Amino acid sequence: VPGLTQDAVKPGETYTYGFSADVAGTYWYHSHQESSAQVDKGLYGALIVEPKSSEQPDKDFTLILDEWMNAGGDAHSAHGSAGMSDEEMMAAMYNIYTVNGKSGSLITPLETKPGDTVRLRFINAGYRSHGIHIPGEFRVVSTDGQDIAEPAVLKDQIVTIAPGERYDVELTIDSQKDFTIDAHDNNKYNDQLVIPVKVSGSNGEKMEVQHDQLTAFDLLKYGKPAESELSKVQKFALEYTAVLNSKMNGNQLVYTINDKVFSELPALQVKTGDYVKLTFENKSAVDHPMHVHGHFFQVLEKNGVKVESTVMKDTVLVKPGEKIVVAFKADNPGNWMIHCHELHHAAGGMAQQLVYTDYKSSYTPPTNAANKPE
Ligand SMILES: [Cu+2]
C-alpha cells in the first residue's frame, strides 16, 4: 500500500515482491495506488496458489468478472440526468460486463469432456456484485483462498460474488450437453455475462435449465462447522464498530467510517496474538464489501444472529441495513488496511489503517511522495 508499506512504483521504476505462497487458493493482485482508477482500468491479475499435494481437477478455469465504461455509450445519457442516484449513474455508465476481459459472444468457451471434474475460480475485480448461476449440481469448495469443510452439493442456487471476493466451485461434467453459466440478478448488462461450457462430443444440444426457481446461496449456512478458536474467544483485545455511511462534504459525496474519511480516521492498533472483533454496520443505501488486508476472518454474527458456519474469508459483503460481526487473530505483524472493496468507496474515504504496535516497519513514508493509498 503506497504511503503505508512502500512508495508507489513510479514510471520507469521496478519493484520486486517476494513472499511465500503458503496458503493454497484463489487470489488476485492489483495496484493500491489510486486503485479506483488503476484497478478500474485493468491493473490487476489472478494469482492462483495450487496445493502441494491432493488431487487436481481435470480442468481448472480462472474467471475474472469486471465491468467497464464505454464513454461513448450510455454514459452521455447518464450524465446530468436529474434525480439519478450515484449508484444508478454508475450502473448506467459501466455498460460493458466482461469475463477475463471479453464480453458477450467474445467470452472464451470453457472446453470440457464428459466425466471431467472442473474447478471454476471466480474473482470479482469489478465494482458491483454478480449473481452467478451454474446449471446442474455443483459445490462451493473454497472462498477467498480458504477451503470449505464438507461442502454440500448445490443446485438451482445463485452464488453472489461481491467486489474483491473469490468463490471456487467444483462440478462434474455428467452429460454430453453444452450449457452456459450466466448471471441472475438485477444488473443491467447481464446478457453480456454468459460463459459457454462446451462438452466434447456434444451435438450442440443445450442442457435443459429452469431459471424460475433459483434461490440465493448462503455461504454463512454452508460447510461443516469446525472447531474454531475464534468462536470460543471470551475477551477480544480490540472490539471496533465501523458504521458505514456516506455524506456530502461540500459538493462532494464521501464514504465514511463512523462519520470520518480515511485521512481523519486513527489507525486501529493491535499486537501480535490479539483477538480482534470488528463490527460492520451499513447505514448507507449501497453495498459495502469490506476487506481486511493480511488476515482471514470468521463471520461470528449477522444481524444479531450467531453464524454457525466457520468459513474463513478476507472480504465480506455488508448490504444496506446489515450488521456483520467478524473476528480474527492478529497473527501477521505489519501495517495493513481495512477498506471497502468497491474501490470508488475506498477512494471516497471508506478505509482505515490497522497497525501492529509490536511491529517496526523499515519504511518511512516521504512527506512529498505522490502516494495515494486509496
Ligand atoms: Cu463500499
Tab-separated table of C-alpha atoms and ligand atoms in Angstrom:
chain	number	residue	atom	x	y	z
A	1	VAL	CA	0.000	0.000	0.000
A	2	PRO	CA	1.672	3.228	-1.123
A	3	GLY	CA	2.415	5.543	1.781
A	4	LEU	CA	1.870	2.738	4.289
A	5	THR	CA	4.123	-0.173	3.326
A	6	GLN	CA	6.112	1.221	0.375
A	7	ASP	CA	6.184	4.030	-2.150
A	8	ALA	CA	4.125	3.735	-5.286
A	9	VAL	CA	6.152	2.258	-8.163
A	10	LYS	CA	6.892	5.334	-10.241
A	11	PRO	CA	7.139	5.440	-14.054
A	12	GLY	CA	10.374	3.737	-15.148
A	13	GLU	CA	10.897	2.066	-11.769
A	14	THR	CA	10.720	-1.598	-10.901
A	15	TYR	CA	9.790	-3.219	-7.631
A	16	THR	CA	10.159	-6.920	-6.861
A	17	TYR	CA	7.861	-8.566	-4.362
A	18	GLY	CA	8.930	-11.686	-2.516
A	19	PHE	CA	6.559	-13.769	-0.451
A	20	SER	CA	5.932	-17.330	0.473
A	21	ALA	CA	2.864	-18.831	-1.212
A	22	ASP	CA	1.849	-20.810	1.826
A	23	VAL	CA	-1.965	-20.744	1.673
A	24	ALA	CA	-3.246	-22.524	-1.447
A	25	GLY	CA	-6.224	-20.862	-3.078
A	26	THR	CA	-7.545	-18.209	-5.406
A	27	TYR	CA	-6.197	-14.704	-5.020
A	28	TRP	CA	-5.604	-11.676	-7.141
A	29	TYR	CA	-3.184	-8.783	-7.127
A	30	HIS	CA	-3.745	-5.184	-8.066
A	31	SER	CA	-2.429	-1.685	-7.766
A	32	HIS	CA	-3.240	0.049	-4.485
A	33	GLN	CA	-2.189	3.428	-5.857
A	34	GLU	CA	-5.327	5.343	-6.817
A	35	SER	CA	-6.906	1.943	-7.115
A	36	SER	CA	-10.333	3.220	-8.036
A	37	ALA	CA	-8.752	4.452	-11.278
A	38	GLN	CA	-5.901	1.968	-11.807
A	39	VAL	CA	-7.744	-1.259	-10.992
A	40	ASP	CA	-10.745	0.084	-12.859
A	41	LYS	CA	-8.594	0.416	-15.969
A	42	GLY	CA	-7.199	-3.090	-15.655
A	43	LEU	CA	-4.053	-3.055	-13.485
A	44	TYR	CA	-4.760	-6.407	-11.844
A	45	GLY	CA	-4.278	-10.119	-12.352
A	46	ALA	CA	-5.183	-13.518	-10.919
A	47	LEU	CA	-2.795	-15.250	-8.529
A	48	ILE	CA	-3.525	-18.936	-8.082
A	49	VAL	CA	-1.674	-20.880	-5.392
A	50	GLU	CA	-2.005	-24.579	-6.140
A	51	PRO	CA	-1.974	-27.116	-3.317
A	52	LYS	CA	1.271	-29.033	-2.905
A	53	SER	CA	-0.426	-32.395	-2.986
A	54	SER	CA	-4.058	-33.533	-3.203
A	55	GLU	CA	-5.930	-34.386	-6.327
A	56	GLN	CA	-6.114	-31.825	-9.061
A	57	PRO	CA	-9.326	-31.388	-11.051
A	58	ASP	CA	-9.240	-32.350	-14.729
A	59	LYS	CA	-9.934	-28.761	-15.713
A	60	ASP	CA	-9.132	-25.625	-13.779
A	61	PHE	CA	-10.517	-22.321	-15.078
A	62	THR	CA	-9.986	-18.863	-13.619
A	63	LEU	CA	-12.817	-16.447	-14.406
A	64	ILE	CA	-12.327	-12.769	-13.570
A	65	LEU	CA	-15.504	-10.707	-13.618
A	66	ASP	CA	-15.350	-6.976	-14.283
A	67	GLU	CA	-17.283	-4.044	-15.665
A	68	TRP	CA	-16.043	-1.277	-17.925
A	69	MET	CA	-17.171	2.092	-19.163
A	70	ASN	CA	-17.772	2.813	-22.782
A	71	ALA	CA	-17.708	6.580	-22.630
A	72	GLY	CA	-19.438	6.845	-25.974
A	73	GLY	CA	-22.315	4.716	-24.766
A	74	ASP	CA	-24.822	5.194	-22.024
A	75	ALA	CA	-22.524	7.492	-20.058
A	76	HIS	CA	-23.741	10.500	-22.024
A	77	SER	CA	-27.342	9.895	-21.233
A	78	ALA	CA	-26.403	9.090	-17.645
A	79	HIS	CA	-24.540	12.331	-17.047
A	80	GLY	CA	-26.686	15.144	-15.865
A	81	SER	CA	-29.874	13.152	-15.547
A	82	ALA	CA	-31.649	14.839	-12.703
A	83	GLY	CA	-32.833	12.689	-9.841
A	84	MET	CA	-30.418	9.863	-10.578
A	85	SER	CA	-28.581	8.448	-7.577
A	86	ASP	CA	-24.838	7.965	-7.671
A	87	GLU	CA	-25.437	4.234	-7.807
A	88	GLU	CA	-27.875	4.482	-10.715
A	89	MET	CA	-25.401	6.667	-12.550
A	90	MET	CA	-22.659	4.062	-12.069
A	91	ALA	CA	-24.973	1.279	-13.205
A	92	ALA	CA	-25.645	3.189	-16.416
A	93	MET	CA	-22.013	4.157	-17.016
A	94	TYR	CA	-20.444	0.720	-16.536
A	95	ASN	CA	-22.138	-0.718	-19.572
A	96	ILE	CA	-19.722	-3.486	-20.555
A	97	TYR	CA	-19.501	-6.644	-18.441
A	98	THR	CA	-16.554	-8.959	-19.018
A	99	VAL	CA	-15.151	-12.373	-18.135
A	100	ASN	CA	-11.365	-12.416	-18.456
A	101	GLY	CA	-11.581	-9.166	-20.406
A	102	LYS	CA	-14.048	-10.410	-23.016
A	103	SER	CA	-17.713	-9.584	-23.251
A	104	GLY	CA	-20.810	-11.372	-24.550
A	105	SER	CA	-20.214	-13.652	-27.525
A	106	LEU	CA	-16.443	-12.974	-27.338
A	107	ILE	CA	-16.123	-14.764	-23.972
A	108	THR	CA	-13.859	-17.788	-24.390
A	109	PRO	CA	-15.873	-21.034	-24.036
A	110	LEU	CA	-14.728	-23.497	-21.374
A	111	GLU	CA	-13.730	-26.713	-23.160
A	112	THR	CA	-14.570	-29.893	-21.256
A	113	LYS	CA	-15.319	-33.544	-21.857
A	114	PRO	CA	-17.805	-35.930	-20.234
A	115	GLY	CA	-16.582	-37.129	-16.835
A	116	ASP	CA	-14.291	-34.163	-16.263
A	117	THR	CA	-14.047	-32.711	-12.793
A	118	VAL	CA	-13.956	-28.948	-13.254
A	119	ARG	CA	-12.847	-26.219	-10.883
A	120	LEU	CA	-14.086	-22.706	-11.589
A	121	ARG	CA	-12.283	-19.909	-9.783
A	122	PHE	CA	-14.430	-16.776	-9.838
A	123	ILE	CA	-12.789	-13.483	-8.945
A	124	ASN	CA	-14.748	-10.243	-8.842
A	125	ALA	CA	-12.404	-7.434	-9.898
A	126	GLY	CA	-15.235	-5.029	-10.582
A	127	TYR	CA	-17.235	-2.511	-8.605
A	128	ARG	CA	-20.501	-4.420	-8.193
A	129	SER	CA	-21.762	-7.863	-7.218
A	130	HIS	CA	-22.679	-10.521	-9.752
A	131	GLY	CA	-25.124	-13.360	-9.074
A	132	ILE	CA	-23.740	-16.375	-10.879
A	133	HIS	CA	-25.866	-19.355	-11.841
A	134	ILE	CA	-24.228	-22.661	-12.719
A	135	PRO	CA	-26.652	-25.225	-14.194
A	136	GLY	CA	-26.675	-28.707	-12.709
A	137	GLU	CA	-25.055	-29.797	-9.475
A	138	PHE	CA	-22.008	-28.086	-8.015
A	139	ARG	CA	-20.213	-27.429	-4.733
A	140	VAL	CA	-18.569	-24.261	-3.432
A	141	VAL	CA	-15.241	-25.665	-2.277
A	142	SER	CA	-13.334	-22.546	-1.324
A	143	THR	CA	-13.787	-18.813	-0.824
A	144	ASP	CA	-11.209	-16.021	-0.548
A	145	GLY	CA	-8.431	-18.618	-0.613
A	146	GLN	CA	-9.875	-20.666	2.265
A	147	ASP	CA	-11.209	-24.189	1.792
A	148	ILE	CA	-14.712	-25.049	2.963
A	149	ALA	CA	-15.137	-28.240	5.012
A	150	GLU	CA	-17.503	-30.856	3.588
A	151	PRO	CA	-19.292	-28.576	1.107
A	152	ALA	CA	-22.795	-29.863	0.287
A	153	VAL	CA	-23.961	-30.335	-3.286
A	154	LEU	CA	-25.965	-27.352	-4.521
A	155	LYS	CA	-28.465	-26.991	-7.324
A	156	ASP	CA	-30.540	-24.088	-8.626
A	157	GLN	CA	-28.741	-21.608	-6.402
A	158	ILE	CA	-27.266	-18.254	-7.319
A	159	VAL	CA	-23.812	-17.544	-5.931
A	160	THR	CA	-23.413	-13.822	-5.414
A	161	ILE	CA	-19.828	-12.664	-5.776
A	162	ALA	CA	-19.081	-9.219	-4.362
A	163	PRO	CA	-16.138	-6.998	-5.369
A	164	GLY	CA	-12.868	-8.454	-4.072
A	165	GLU	CA	-14.424	-11.839	-3.248
A	166	ARG	CA	-13.402	-15.192	-4.733
A	167	TYR	CA	-15.519	-18.330	-4.983
A	168	ASP	CA	-14.129	-21.661	-6.137
A	169	VAL	CA	-16.763	-24.018	-7.500
A	170	GLU	CA	-16.362	-27.674	-8.417
A	171	LEU	CA	-18.611	-29.679	-10.677
A	172	THR	CA	-18.517	-32.828	-12.765
A	173	ILE	CA	-19.476	-32.875	-16.419
A	174	ASP	CA	-22.101	-35.622	-16.319
A	175	SER	CA	-23.814	-35.228	-19.663
A	176	GLN	CA	-22.837	-34.630	-23.233
A	177	LYS	CA	-24.793	-31.402	-23.431
A	178	ASP	CA	-23.329	-27.933	-23.628
A	179	PHE	CA	-24.516	-25.336	-21.146
A	180	THR	CA	-23.959	-21.749	-20.159
A	181	ILE	CA	-23.048	-20.128	-16.867
A	182	ASP	CA	-24.881	-16.851	-16.596
A	183	ALA	CA	-25.759	-14.020	-14.250
A	184	HIS	CA	-29.096	-13.689	-12.454
A	185	ASP	CA	-29.585	-10.516	-10.508
A	186	ASN	CA	-30.918	-7.119	-11.401
A	187	ASN	CA	-27.735	-5.942	-13.082
A	188	LYS	CA	-28.460	-4.133	-16.284
A	189	TYR	CA	-25.971	-5.749	-18.656
A	190	ASN	CA	-26.255	-9.383	-17.546
A	191	ASP	CA	-26.873	-10.551	-21.091
A	192	GLN	CA	-23.162	-9.859	-21.729
A	193	LEU	CA	-22.075	-12.092	-18.860
A	194	VAL	CA	-22.608	-15.540	-20.326
A	195	ILE	CA	-19.888	-18.193	-20.142
A	196	PRO	CA	-20.371	-21.055	-22.606
A	197	VAL	CA	-19.320	-24.516	-21.412
A	198	LYS	CA	-18.643	-26.835	-24.329
A	199	VAL	CA	-18.645	-30.582	-23.809
A	200	SER	CA	-16.680	-32.530	-26.403
A	201	GLY	CA	-18.840	-34.902	-28.366
A	202	SER	CA	-21.955	-32.809	-27.897
A	203	ASN	CA	-24.138	-32.275	-30.923
A	204	GLY	CA	-24.652	-28.669	-29.901
A	205	GLU	CA	-27.700	-29.559	-27.864
A	206	LYS	CA	-28.057	-27.407	-24.747
A	207	MET	CA	-28.696	-28.730	-21.243
A	208	GLU	CA	-32.256	-28.024	-20.196
A	209	VAL	CA	-32.227	-25.496	-17.392
A	210	GLN	CA	-35.015	-23.946	-15.372
A	211	HIS	CA	-34.406	-20.393	-14.328
A	212	ASP	CA	-37.572	-19.533	-12.434
A	213	GLN	CA	-36.936	-21.286	-9.115
A	214	LEU	CA	-33.443	-20.150	-8.303
A	215	THR	CA	-32.655	-19.275	-4.706
A	216	ALA	CA	-29.755	-17.382	-3.170
A	217	PHE	CA	-26.767	-19.376	-1.930
A	218	ASP	CA	-25.952	-18.540	1.699
A	219	LEU	CA	-22.291	-19.084	2.486
A	220	LEU	CA	-22.892	-18.371	6.177
A	221	LYS	CA	-25.011	-21.521	6.452
A	222	TYR	CA	-22.684	-23.661	4.364
A	223	GLY	CA	-19.914	-26.137	5.107
A	224	LYS	CA	-19.346	-28.246	8.187
A	225	PRO	CA	-18.646	-26.048	11.224
A	226	ALA	CA	-15.160	-26.807	12.517
A	227	GLU	CA	-13.526	-26.490	15.911
A	228	SER	CA	-12.880	-22.780	15.950
A	229	GLU	CA	-10.600	-20.841	18.233
A	230	LEU	CA	-12.393	-17.642	17.233
A	231	SER	CA	-15.859	-18.918	18.245
A	232	LYS	CA	-14.584	-19.501	21.788
A	233	VAL	CA	-12.799	-16.239	22.467
A	234	GLN	CA	-14.061	-14.713	25.725
A	235	LYS	CA	-12.178	-11.444	25.608
A	236	PHE	CA	-11.131	-9.573	22.493
A	237	ALA	CA	-8.166	-7.229	22.813
A	238	LEU	CA	-9.867	-4.917	20.325
A	239	GLU	CA	-13.573	-4.574	19.604
A	240	TYR	CA	-14.314	-1.980	16.978
A	241	THR	CA	-17.556	-0.977	15.333
A	242	ALA	CA	-17.339	0.601	11.908
A	243	VAL	CA	-20.550	2.348	10.939
A	244	LEU	CA	-20.506	2.599	7.158
A	245	ASN	CA	-22.212	5.543	5.539
A	246	SER	CA	-21.856	8.378	3.072
A	247	LYS	CA	-22.384	12.121	3.256
A	248	MET	CA	-21.866	15.280	1.289
A	249	ASN	CA	-18.631	17.123	2.010
A	250	GLY	CA	-19.247	20.437	0.273
A	251	ASN	CA	-20.478	19.257	-3.095
A	252	GLN	CA	-18.513	16.017	-2.949
A	253	LEU	CA	-20.004	12.683	-1.936
A	254	VAL	CA	-17.705	10.940	0.572
A	255	TYR	CA	-17.885	7.445	2.057
A	256	THR	CA	-17.374	7.281	5.786
A	257	ILE	CA	-16.491	5.015	8.682
A	258	ASN	CA	-18.013	6.433	11.883
A	259	ASP	CA	-18.685	9.681	10.041
A	260	LYS	CA	-15.000	10.141	9.144
A	261	VAL	CA	-12.956	9.610	5.991
A	262	PHE	CA	-9.593	7.807	5.752
A	263	SER	CA	-7.410	10.865	6.416
A	264	GLU	CA	-9.373	11.659	9.601
A	265	LEU	CA	-9.504	8.116	10.966
A	266	PRO	CA	-6.984	6.903	13.565
A	267	ALA	CA	-5.125	3.664	12.843
A	268	LEU	CA	-6.576	0.661	14.653
A	269	GLN	CA	-3.863	-0.769	16.896
A	270	VAL	CA	-3.260	-4.422	17.676
A	271	LYS	CA	-0.338	-6.518	18.817
A	272	THR	CA	0.695	-9.992	17.769
A	273	GLY	CA	-1.542	-12.662	19.261
A	274	ASP	CA	-4.506	-10.353	19.910
A	275	TYR	CA	-8.014	-11.434	19.096
A	276	VAL	CA	-9.854	-8.722	17.202
A	277	LYS	CA	-13.573	-8.257	16.710
A	278	LEU	CA	-14.866	-5.930	14.016
A	279	THR	CA	-18.497	-4.984	13.571
A	280	PHE	CA	-19.530	-3.566	10.211
A	281	GLU	CA	-22.832	-1.724	10.312
A	282	ASN	CA	-24.086	-0.469	6.968
A	283	LYS	CA	-26.276	2.584	7.432
A	284	SER	CA	-25.987	3.676	3.807
A	285	ALA	CA	-28.152	2.769	0.843
A	286	VAL	CA	-25.472	0.844	-1.063
A	287	ASP	CA	-23.457	-2.393	-0.696
A	288	HIS	CA	-20.070	-2.341	1.023
A	289	PRO	CA	-17.839	-5.403	0.504
A	290	MET	CA	-15.425	-4.921	3.413
A	291	HIS	CA	-11.894	-6.273	3.025
A	292	VAL	CA	-9.175	-6.784	5.642
A	293	HIS	CA	-5.580	-6.952	4.404
A	294	GLY	CA	-3.242	-9.686	5.607
A	295	HIS	CA	-5.760	-11.710	7.637
A	296	PHE	CA	-8.552	-14.227	7.278
A	297	PHE	CA	-11.568	-13.629	9.497
A	298	GLN	CA	-14.557	-15.641	10.637
A	299	VAL	CA	-18.058	-14.185	10.494
A	300	LEU	CA	-19.473	-14.560	14.019
A	301	GLU	CA	-22.815	-12.809	13.674
A	302	LYS	CA	-25.126	-11.415	11.066
A	303	ASN	CA	-27.906	-9.027	12.113
A	304	GLY	CA	-27.665	-10.207	15.701
A	305	VAL	CA	-27.879	-13.897	14.839
A	306	LYS	CA	-24.950	-16.209	15.553
A	307	VAL	CA	-23.423	-17.695	12.389
A	308	GLU	CA	-22.890	-21.467	12.536
A	309	SER	CA	-20.506	-21.639	9.599
A	310	THR	CA	-16.810	-21.312	10.422
A	311	VAL	CA	-15.792	-20.454	6.869
A	312	MET	CA	-12.882	-18.028	6.836
A	313	LYS	CA	-12.844	-15.046	4.478
A	314	ASP	CA	-10.946	-11.853	3.760
A	315	THR	CA	-13.867	-9.919	2.274
A	316	VAL	CA	-17.482	-9.816	3.411
A	317	LEU	CA	-20.407	-8.158	1.705
A	318	VAL	CA	-22.337	-5.859	4.040
A	319	LYS	CA	-25.634	-4.873	2.469
A	320	PRO	CA	-27.661	-1.778	3.409
A	321	GLY	CA	-29.149	-2.205	6.890
A	322	GLU	CA	-26.955	-5.187	7.728
A	323	LYS	CA	-24.734	-5.580	10.764
A	324	ILE	CA	-21.964	-8.161	10.452
A	325	VAL	CA	-19.521	-9.120	13.193
A	326	VAL	CA	-16.211	-10.712	12.204
A	327	ALA	CA	-13.245	-11.893	14.249
A	328	PHE	CA	-9.641	-12.658	13.505
A	329	LYS	CA	-6.400	-13.366	15.258
A	330	ALA	CA	-3.679	-10.778	14.792
A	331	ASP	CA	-1.111	-13.272	13.518
A	332	ASN	CA	0.556	-11.362	10.710
A	333	PRO	CA	2.628	-8.434	12.015
A	334	GLY	CA	2.701	-5.494	9.638
A	335	ASN	CA	0.825	-2.396	8.581
A	336	TRP	CA	-2.462	-3.142	6.903
A	337	MET	CA	-5.659	-1.620	5.595
A	338	ILE	CA	-9.314	-2.301	6.176
A	339	HIS	CA	-11.375	-0.898	3.334
A	340	CYS	CA	-14.401	-1.235	1.158
A	341	HIS	CA	-13.524	-3.197	-1.996
A	342	GLU	CA	-15.891	-1.066	-4.004
A	343	LEU	CA	-12.805	0.964	-4.777
A	344	HIS	CA	-14.705	4.171	-5.520
A	345	HIS	CA	-15.909	3.997	-1.920
A	346	ALA	CA	-12.368	3.409	-0.638
A	347	ALA	CA	-11.159	6.383	-2.690
A	348	GLY	CA	-14.078	8.353	-1.263
A	349	GLY	CA	-12.825	7.724	2.287
A	350	MET	CA	-14.044	4.268	3.376
A	351	ALA	CA	-10.667	2.933	4.511
A	352	GLN	CA	-8.783	2.685	7.773
A	353	GLN	CA	-5.306	1.524	8.814
A	354	LEU	CA	-4.653	-1.493	11.019
A	355	VAL	CA	-1.194	-1.431	12.584
A	356	TYR	CA	0.734	-3.716	14.939
A	357	THR	CA	2.248	-1.864	17.868
A	358	ASP	CA	4.939	-4.563	18.186
A	359	TYR	CA	5.980	-4.275	14.559
A	360	LYS	CA	8.512	-1.750	13.304
A	361	SER	CA	8.375	-1.121	9.598
A	362	SER	CA	11.618	-0.263	7.826
A	363	TYR	CA	9.585	2.005	5.571
A	364	THR	CA	9.117	5.663	6.354
A	365	PRO	CA	6.745	7.435	4.021
A	366	PRO	CA	8.319	10.532	2.485
A	367	THR	CA	6.266	13.636	3.046
A	368	ASN	CA	6.378	14.738	-0.558
A	369	ALA	CA	5.696	11.447	-2.318
A	370	ALA	CA	2.664	11.134	-4.525
A	371	ASN	CA	1.363	8.119	-2.622
A	372	LYS	CA	-2.367	7.634	-2.877
A	373	PRO	CA	-3.217	4.520	-0.866
A	374	GLU	CA	-6.948	4.661	-1.524
B	1	CU	CU	-18.439	0.451	-0.198
